[in-house]
Amino acid sequence: MADNSQNREEDVNEQTAALGSPWPVASQAIIDAGRFLHQRGWVPATSSNFSVRLDDGDIAITASGCHKGALDEGAVMRINRAGEPLEARRPSAETLLHTALYQRYPSATAVLHTHSVNATVLSRLHRTTLVFEDYELLKAFAGIDTHESRLVLPIFPNDQDIARLSTLVDGWMDAHPPVHGYLIAGHGLYTWGRDMAECLRHIEAFEFLFECELTMMRVKRP
């Protein structure tokens, strides 16, 4: 039985690795994403972190402390599936949140974490979840093909203990249907996709929805 279980795990690892990108493609995708997101004002200062699954099963991820609008290949490093660095640099402090998402969503090959003003404000105004309904732009999210949909975005309290935060996120996801992202209160947004293009599309769609929600709150204010 143990041998069969190990064989199944190896098969899964081979399948997920086949979905990944070679290093030059992955690192350039991260660099380009950083420039795009910085131009939008969604990754200020040295905030945020990005990753891409590699075709050998490892992960390319931004190194700690790098300005995301000025990334180069030296700001991207390699970690293994467990989040352990494979070179003499320190990866993002939130690496475990990335590796947990790749484990949960085998088809995901890109993860983006951003720190926009709108995401930060809404994460402080709502305690547990944001719910988006009847927006045409919901169709920008993978698997949604009608505005008559309901998209739930959970919100988790910020925690400097990333292992504890990762456990909290995993527990919530185990108990609920799949989601397209989550917020960390006072912190920012996590989302993922089958490739970097889909991941960036999700970021843009979330930001549009955040702006709509905040605008409606201002309009409704007495």
PDB file of C-alpha atoms in Angstrom:
ATOM      1  CA  MET A   1       0.000   0.000   0.000  1.00  0.00           C
ATOM      2  CA  ALA A   2       2.822   2.424   0.844  1.00  0.00           C
ATOM      3  CA  ASP A   3       4.434   1.812  -2.557  1.00  0.00           C
ATOM      4  CA  ASN A   4       1.134   2.505  -4.356  1.00  0.00           C
ATOM      5  CA  SER A   5       0.652   5.712  -2.374  1.00  0.00           C
ATOM      6  CA  GLN A   6       4.166   6.854  -3.225  1.00  0.00           C
ATOM      7  CA  ASN A   7       3.590   6.057  -6.904  1.00  0.00           C
ATOM      8  CA  ARG A   8       0.363   8.125  -6.911  1.00  0.00           C
ATOM      9  CA  GLU A   9       2.198  11.051  -5.307  1.00  0.00           C
ATOM     10  CA  GLU A  10       4.957  10.825  -7.913  1.00  0.00           C
ATOM     11  CA  ASP A  11       2.347  10.764 -10.692  1.00  0.00           C
ATOM     12  CA  VAL A  12       0.695  13.902  -9.311  1.00  0.00           C
ATOM     13  CA  ASN A  13       4.055  15.647  -9.016  1.00  0.00           C
ATOM     14  CA  GLU A  14       4.890  14.772 -12.632  1.00  0.00           C
ATOM     15  CA  GLN A  15       1.498  16.013 -13.849  1.00  0.00           C
ATOM     16  CA  THR A  16       1.722  19.319 -11.979  1.00  0.00           C
ATOM     17  CA  ALA A  17       5.325  19.861 -13.049  1.00  0.00           C
ATOM     18  CA  ALA A  18       4.239  19.391 -16.666  1.00  0.00           C
ATOM     19  CA  LEU A  19       1.940  22.392 -16.218  1.00  0.00           C
ATOM     20  CA  GLY A  20       4.779  24.678 -15.181  1.00  0.00           C
ATOM     21  CA  SER A  21       7.097  26.947 -17.135  1.00  0.00           C
ATOM     22  CA  PRO A  22      10.846  26.817 -17.782  1.00  0.00           C
ATOM     23  CA  TRP A  23      12.903  29.186 -15.640  1.00  0.00           C
ATOM     24  CA  PRO A  24      13.446  31.967 -18.237  1.00  0.00           C
ATOM     25  CA  VAL A  25       9.715  32.120 -19.033  1.00  0.00           C
ATOM     26  CA  ALA A  26       8.695  32.033 -15.363  1.00  0.00           C
ATOM     27  CA  SER A  27      11.127  34.705 -14.224  1.00  0.00           C
ATOM     28  CA  GLN A  28      10.190  37.024 -17.093  1.00  0.00           C
ATOM     29  CA  ALA A  29       6.486  36.535 -16.342  1.00  0.00           C
ATOM     30  CA  ILE A  30       7.124  37.607 -12.748  1.00  0.00           C
ATOM     31  CA  ILE A  31       9.169  40.636 -13.839  1.00  0.00           C
ATOM     32  CA  ASP A  32       6.500  41.725 -16.333  1.00  0.00           C
ATOM     33  CA  ALA A  33       3.721  41.236 -13.776  1.00  0.00           C
ATOM     34  CA  GLY A  34       5.577  43.418 -11.303  1.00  0.00           C
ATOM     35  CA  ARG A  35       5.882  46.275 -13.772  1.00  0.00           C
ATOM     36  CA  PHE A  36       2.230  46.043 -14.792  1.00  0.00           C
ATOM     37  CA  LEU A  37       0.931  45.892 -11.220  1.00  0.00           C
ATOM     38  CA  HIS A  38       3.203  48.710 -10.065  1.00  0.00           C
ATOM     39  CA  GLN A  39       1.930  50.937 -12.872  1.00  0.00           C
ATOM     40  CA  ARG A  40      -1.574  50.332 -11.544  1.00  0.00           C
ATOM     41  CA  GLY A  41      -0.523  51.298  -8.026  1.00  0.00           C
ATOM     42  CA  TRP A  42      -1.325  47.883  -6.591  1.00  0.00           C
ATOM     43  CA  VAL A  43       2.161  46.918  -5.281  1.00  0.00           C
ATOM     44  CA  PRO A  44       3.589  49.935  -3.402  1.00  0.00           C
ATOM     45  CA  ALA A  45       7.138  50.069  -2.019  1.00  0.00           C
ATOM     46  CA  THR A  46       8.534  46.570  -1.361  1.00  0.00           C
ATOM     47  CA  SER A  47       5.123  45.028  -0.628  1.00  0.00           C
ATOM     48  CA  SER A  48       3.584  42.038  -2.398  1.00  0.00           C
ATOM     49  CA  ASN A  49       4.998  38.759  -3.702  1.00  0.00           C
ATOM     50  CA  PHE A  50       4.620  36.710  -6.885  1.00  0.00           C
ATOM     51  CA  SER A  51       5.375  33.145  -7.894  1.00  0.00           C
ATOM     52  CA  VAL A  52       5.206  30.789 -10.875  1.00  0.00           C
ATOM     53  CA  ARG A  53       5.326  26.998 -10.867  1.00  0.00           C
ATOM     54  CA  LEU A  54       8.327  25.660 -12.804  1.00  0.00           C
ATOM     55  CA  ASP A  55       8.290  22.750 -15.215  1.00  0.00           C
ATOM     56  CA  ASP A  56      10.506  20.680 -12.900  1.00  0.00           C
ATOM     57  CA  GLY A  57       8.061  21.068  -9.991  1.00  0.00           C
ATOM     58  CA  ASP A  58      10.029  23.761  -8.167  1.00  0.00           C
ATOM     59  CA  ILE A  59       8.687  27.311  -7.812  1.00  0.00           C
ATOM     60  CA  ALA A  60      10.071  30.671  -8.947  1.00  0.00           C
ATOM     61  CA  ILE A  61       9.243  33.351  -6.373  1.00  0.00           C
ATOM     62  CA  THR A  62      10.214  36.927  -5.621  1.00  0.00           C
ATOM     63  CA  ALA A  63      13.006  37.309  -3.114  1.00  0.00           C
ATOM     64  CA  SER A  64      12.307  39.184   0.104  1.00  0.00           C
ATOM     65  CA  GLY A  65      12.535  42.982   0.134  1.00  0.00           C
ATOM     66  CA  CYS A  66      12.465  43.633  -3.624  1.00  0.00           C
ATOM     67  CA  HIS A  67      10.591  46.559  -5.172  1.00  0.00           C
ATOM     68  CA  LYS A  68       8.089  44.883  -7.476  1.00  0.00           C
ATOM     69  CA  GLY A  69       8.102  47.679 -10.039  1.00  0.00           C
ATOM     70  CA  ALA A  70      11.845  47.305 -10.577  1.00  0.00           C
ATOM     71  CA  LEU A  71      12.311  43.534 -10.639  1.00  0.00           C
ATOM     72  CA  ASP A  72      15.041  41.863 -12.640  1.00  0.00           C
ATOM     73  CA  GLU A  73      16.059  38.215 -12.859  1.00  0.00           C
ATOM     74  CA  GLY A  74      18.224  38.642  -9.763  1.00  0.00           C
ATOM     75  CA  ALA A  75      15.100  39.426  -7.734  1.00  0.00           C
ATOM     76  CA  VAL A  76      13.524  36.057  -8.578  1.00  0.00           C
ATOM     77  CA  MET A  77      14.697  32.900  -6.830  1.00  0.00           C
ATOM     78  CA  ARG A  78      13.979  29.178  -6.742  1.00  0.00           C
ATOM     79  CA  ILE A  79      12.299  27.255  -3.926  1.00  0.00           C
ATOM     80  CA  ASN A  80      11.101  23.652  -3.734  1.00  0.00           C
ATOM     81  CA  ARG A  81       7.511  22.467  -3.273  1.00  0.00           C
ATOM     82  CA  ALA A  82       7.890  22.691   0.504  1.00  0.00           C
ATOM     83  CA  GLY A  83       8.926  26.341   0.297  1.00  0.00           C
ATOM     84  CA  GLU A  84      12.589  25.704   1.115  1.00  0.00           C
ATOM     85  CA  PRO A  85      15.077  27.995  -0.680  1.00  0.00           C
ATOM     86  CA  LEU A  86      17.320  26.298  -3.202  1.00  0.00           C
ATOM     87  CA  GLU A  87      19.827  29.158  -3.250  1.00  0.00           C
ATOM     88  CA  ALA A  88      21.494  31.420  -0.722  1.00  0.00           C
ATOM     89  CA  ARG A  89      18.783  34.072  -0.530  1.00  0.00           C
ATOM     90  CA  ARG A  90      15.649  34.624   1.505  1.00  0.00           C
ATOM     91  CA  PRO A  91      12.311  34.183  -0.296  1.00  0.00           C
ATOM     92  CA  SER A  92       9.178  36.136   0.500  1.00  0.00           C
ATOM     93  CA  ALA A  93       8.118  35.890   4.134  1.00  0.00           C
ATOM     94  CA  GLU A  94       4.765  34.571   2.903  1.00  0.00           C
ATOM     95  CA  THR A  95       6.182  31.688   0.877  1.00  0.00           C
ATOM     96  CA  LEU A  96       4.063  29.105   2.732  1.00  0.00           C
ATOM     97  CA  LEU A  97       0.880  30.770   1.490  1.00  0.00           C
ATOM     98  CA  HIS A  98       2.085  30.260  -2.088  1.00  0.00           C
ATOM     99  CA  THR A  99       3.102  26.634  -1.671  1.00  0.00           C
ATOM    100  CA  ALA A 100      -0.204  25.835   0.054  1.00  0.00           C
ATOM    101  CA  LEU A 101      -2.124  27.184  -2.932  1.00  0.00           C
ATOM    102  CA  TYR A 102      -0.103  25.106  -5.395  1.00  0.00           C
ATOM    103  CA  GLN A 103      -0.784  22.020  -3.302  1.00  0.00           C
ATOM    104  CA  ARG A 104      -4.511  22.758  -3.132  1.00  0.00           C
ATOM    105  CA  TYR A 105      -4.945  23.741  -6.795  1.00  0.00           C
ATOM    106  CA  PRO A 106      -2.798  21.445  -8.962  1.00  0.00           C
ATOM    107  CA  SER A 107      -3.804  23.322 -12.131  1.00  0.00           C
ATOM    108  CA  ALA A 108      -2.571  26.664 -10.761  1.00  0.00           C
ATOM    109  CA  THR A 109       0.795  27.804 -12.116  1.00  0.00           C
ATOM    110  CA  ALA A 110       0.842  31.413 -10.902  1.00  0.00           C
ATOM    111  CA  VAL A 111       0.068  33.134  -7.590  1.00  0.00           C
ATOM    112  CA  LEU A 112      -0.044  36.909  -7.060  1.00  0.00           C
ATOM    113  CA  HIS A 113      -0.298  38.825  -3.801  1.00  0.00           C
ATOM    114  CA  THR A 114      -0.956  42.574  -4.041  1.00  0.00           C
ATOM    115  CA  HIS A 115      -1.456  45.507  -1.650  1.00  0.00           C
ATOM    116  CA  SER A 116      -3.876  47.909  -3.318  1.00  0.00           C
ATOM    117  CA  VAL A 117      -5.578  50.679  -1.374  1.00  0.00           C
ATOM    118  CA  ASN A 118      -9.050  49.357  -2.231  1.00  0.00           C
ATOM    119  CA  ALA A 119      -8.262  45.802  -1.145  1.00  0.00           C
ATOM    120  CA  THR A 120      -6.739  47.041   2.095  1.00  0.00           C
ATOM    121  CA  VAL A 121      -9.662  49.341   2.939  1.00  0.00           C
ATOM    122  CA  LEU A 122     -12.351  46.758   2.176  1.00  0.00           C
ATOM    123  CA  SER A 123     -10.509  44.111   4.174  1.00  0.00           C
ATOM    124  CA  ARG A 124     -10.742  46.406   7.204  1.00  0.00           C
ATOM    125  CA  LEU A 125     -14.418  47.283   6.684  1.00  0.00           C
ATOM    126  CA  HIS A 126     -15.633  43.680   6.365  1.00  0.00           C
ATOM    127  CA  ARG A 127     -14.922  41.110   9.037  1.00  0.00           C
ATOM    128  CA  THR A 128     -15.183  37.682   7.420  1.00  0.00           C
ATOM    129  CA  THR A 129     -16.191  37.761   3.737  1.00  0.00           C
ATOM    130  CA  LEU A 130     -16.943  39.956   0.755  1.00  0.00           C
ATOM    131  CA  VAL A 131     -19.694  38.718  -1.545  1.00  0.00           C
ATOM    132  CA  PHE A 132     -20.073  39.898  -5.149  1.00  0.00           C
ATOM    133  CA  GLU A 133     -23.318  39.214  -7.015  1.00  0.00           C
ATOM    134  CA  ASP A 134     -24.874  40.196 -10.367  1.00  0.00           C
ATOM    135  CA  TYR A 135     -21.757  41.871 -11.762  1.00  0.00           C
ATOM    136  CA  GLU A 136     -21.104  41.265 -15.465  1.00  0.00           C
ATOM    137  CA  LEU A 137     -17.371  41.191 -14.752  1.00  0.00           C
ATOM    138  CA  LEU A 138     -17.787  38.066 -12.649  1.00  0.00           C
ATOM    139  CA  LYS A 139     -17.366  36.295 -15.983  1.00  0.00           C
ATOM    140  CA  ALA A 140     -13.688  37.300 -15.903  1.00  0.00           C
ATOM    141  CA  PHE A 141     -13.120  34.594 -13.284  1.00  0.00           C
ATOM    142  CA  ALA A 142     -12.321  31.072 -14.403  1.00  0.00           C
ATOM    143  CA  GLY A 143     -15.398  28.836 -14.423  1.00  0.00           C
ATOM    144  CA  ILE A 144     -17.993  31.640 -14.200  1.00  0.00           C
ATOM    145  CA  ASP A 145     -20.049  32.210 -17.337  1.00  0.00           C
ATOM    146  CA  THR A 146     -22.961  34.374 -16.178  1.00  0.00           C
ATOM    147  CA  HIS A 147     -23.505  37.538 -14.167  1.00  0.00           C
ATOM    148  CA  GLU A 148     -26.119  35.585 -12.216  1.00  0.00           C
ATOM    149  CA  SER A 149     -23.381  34.219  -9.987  1.00  0.00           C
ATOM    150  CA  ARG A 150     -22.157  34.679  -6.447  1.00  0.00           C
ATOM    151  CA  LEU A 151     -18.454  35.063  -5.739  1.00  0.00           C
ATOM    152  CA  VAL A 152     -17.291  34.805  -2.130  1.00  0.00           C
ATOM    153  CA  LEU A 153     -13.976  36.323  -1.071  1.00  0.00           C
ATOM    154  CA  PRO A 154     -12.974  35.269   2.460  1.00  0.00           C
ATOM    155  CA  ILE A 155     -11.087  37.638   4.752  1.00  0.00           C
ATOM    156  CA  PHE A 156      -8.570  36.357   7.289  1.00  0.00           C
ATOM    157  CA  PRO A 157      -7.022  38.326  10.169  1.00  0.00           C
ATOM    158  CA  ASN A 158      -3.450  39.396   9.565  1.00  0.00           C
ATOM    159  CA  ASP A 159      -0.819  37.353  11.374  1.00  0.00           C
ATOM    160  CA  GLN A 160       2.978  37.623  11.359  1.00  0.00           C
ATOM    161  CA  ASP A 161       3.078  33.877  12.106  1.00  0.00           C
ATOM    162  CA  ILE A 162       2.711  32.703   8.500  1.00  0.00           C
ATOM    163  CA  ALA A 163       2.539  29.004   9.400  1.00  0.00           C
ATOM    164  CA  ARG A 164      -0.421  29.726  11.683  1.00  0.00           C
ATOM    165  CA  LEU A 165      -2.051  31.932   9.036  1.00  0.00           C
ATOM    166  CA  SER A 166      -1.573  29.241   6.393  1.00  0.00           C
ATOM    167  CA  THR A 167      -3.229  26.693   8.682  1.00  0.00           C
ATOM    168  CA  LEU A 168      -6.176  29.050   9.207  1.00  0.00           C
ATOM    169  CA  VAL A 169      -6.597  29.612   5.454  1.00  0.00           C
ATOM    170  CA  ASP A 170      -6.345  25.874   4.727  1.00  0.00           C
ATOM    171  CA  GLY A 171      -8.937  25.053   7.374  1.00  0.00           C
ATOM    172  CA  TRP A 172     -11.407  27.536   5.900  1.00  0.00           C
ATOM    173  CA  MET A 173     -10.837  26.246   2.380  1.00  0.00           C
ATOM    174  CA  ASP A 174     -11.299  22.650   3.503  1.00  0.00           C
ATOM    175  CA  ALA A 175     -14.745  23.574   4.825  1.00  0.00           C
ATOM    176  CA  HIS A 176     -15.979  25.681   1.892  1.00  0.00           C
ATOM    177  CA  PRO A 177     -16.359  25.462  -1.904  1.00  0.00           C
ATOM    178  CA  PRO A 178     -13.381  26.542  -4.021  1.00  0.00           C
ATOM    179  CA  VAL A 179     -12.711  30.279  -4.257  1.00  0.00           C
ATOM    180  CA  HIS A 180     -10.735  32.521  -6.604  1.00  0.00           C
ATOM    181  CA  GLY A 181      -8.867  34.491  -3.972  1.00  0.00           C
ATOM    182  CA  TYR A 182      -8.793  35.744  -0.408  1.00  0.00           C
ATOM    183  CA  LEU A 183      -7.988  38.894   1.541  1.00  0.00           C
ATOM    184  CA  ILE A 184      -5.777  39.318   4.585  1.00  0.00           C
ATOM    185  CA  ALA A 185      -7.201  42.106   6.747  1.00  0.00           C
ATOM    186  CA  GLY A 186      -5.301  45.382   6.504  1.00  0.00           C
ATOM    187  CA  HIS A 187      -2.875  43.640   4.208  1.00  0.00           C
ATOM    188  CA  GLY A 188      -3.876  42.598   0.704  1.00  0.00           C
ATOM    189  CA  LEU A 189      -5.230  40.168  -1.877  1.00  0.00           C
ATOM    190  CA  TYR A 190      -4.138  36.667  -2.893  1.00  0.00           C
ATOM    191  CA  THR A 191      -5.316  35.174  -6.167  1.00  0.00           C
ATOM    192  CA  TRP A 192      -4.073  32.468  -8.545  1.00  0.00           C
ATOM    193  CA  GLY A 193      -4.593  31.122 -12.041  1.00  0.00           C
ATOM    194  CA  ARG A 194      -3.756  28.439 -14.570  1.00  0.00           C
ATOM    195  CA  ASP A 195      -1.138  30.813 -15.979  1.00  0.00           C
ATOM    196  CA  MET A 196       0.069  34.339 -15.337  1.00  0.00           C
ATOM    197  CA  ALA A 197      -2.394  35.836 -17.825  1.00  0.00           C
ATOM    198  CA  GLU A 198      -5.356  34.318 -15.983  1.00  0.00           C
ATOM    199  CA  CYS A 199      -3.928  35.366 -12.626  1.00  0.00           C
ATOM    200  CA  LEU A 200      -3.526  38.975 -13.793  1.00  0.00           C
ATOM    201  CA  ARG A 201      -7.069  38.889 -15.180  1.00  0.00           C
ATOM    202  CA  HIS A 202      -8.333  37.850 -11.766  1.00  0.00           C
ATOM    203  CA  ILE A 203      -6.414  40.712 -10.127  1.00  0.00           C
ATOM    204  CA  GLU A 204      -7.935  43.241 -12.534  1.00  0.00           C
ATOM    205  CA  ALA A 205     -11.429  41.850 -12.045  1.00  0.00           C
ATOM    206  CA  PHE A 206     -11.121  41.909  -8.257  1.00  0.00           C
ATOM    207  CA  GLU A 207      -9.862  45.492  -8.348  1.00  0.00           C
ATOM    208  CA  PHE A 208     -12.811  46.547 -10.506  1.00  0.00           C
ATOM    209  CA  LEU A 209     -15.218  44.906  -8.049  1.00  0.00           C
ATOM    210  CA  PHE A 210     -13.466  46.525  -5.084  1.00  0.00           C
ATOM    211  CA  GLU A 211     -13.832  49.944  -6.711  1.00  0.00           C
ATOM    212  CA  CYS A 212     -17.518  49.307  -7.421  1.00  0.00           C
ATOM    213  CA  GLU A 213     -18.191  48.281  -3.821  1.00  0.00           C
ATOM    214  CA  LEU A 214     -16.418  51.320  -2.385  1.00  0.00           C
ATOM    215  CA  THR A 215     -18.164  53.651  -4.836  1.00  0.00           C
ATOM    216  CA  MET A 216     -21.571  52.256  -3.858  1.00  0.00           C
ATOM    217  CA  MET A 217     -20.734  52.762  -0.189  1.00  0.00           C
ATOM    218  CA  ARG A 218     -19.927  56.415  -0.863  1.00  0.00           C
ATOM    219  CA  VAL A 219     -23.099  56.933  -2.937  1.00  0.00           C
ATOM    220  CA  LYS A 220     -25.288  55.340  -0.247  1.00  0.00           C
ATOM    221  CA  ARG A 221     -23.768  57.408   2.545  1.00  0.00           C
ATOM    222  CA  PRO A 222     -26.469  59.760   4.008  1.00  0.00           C
TER     223      PRO A 222
END
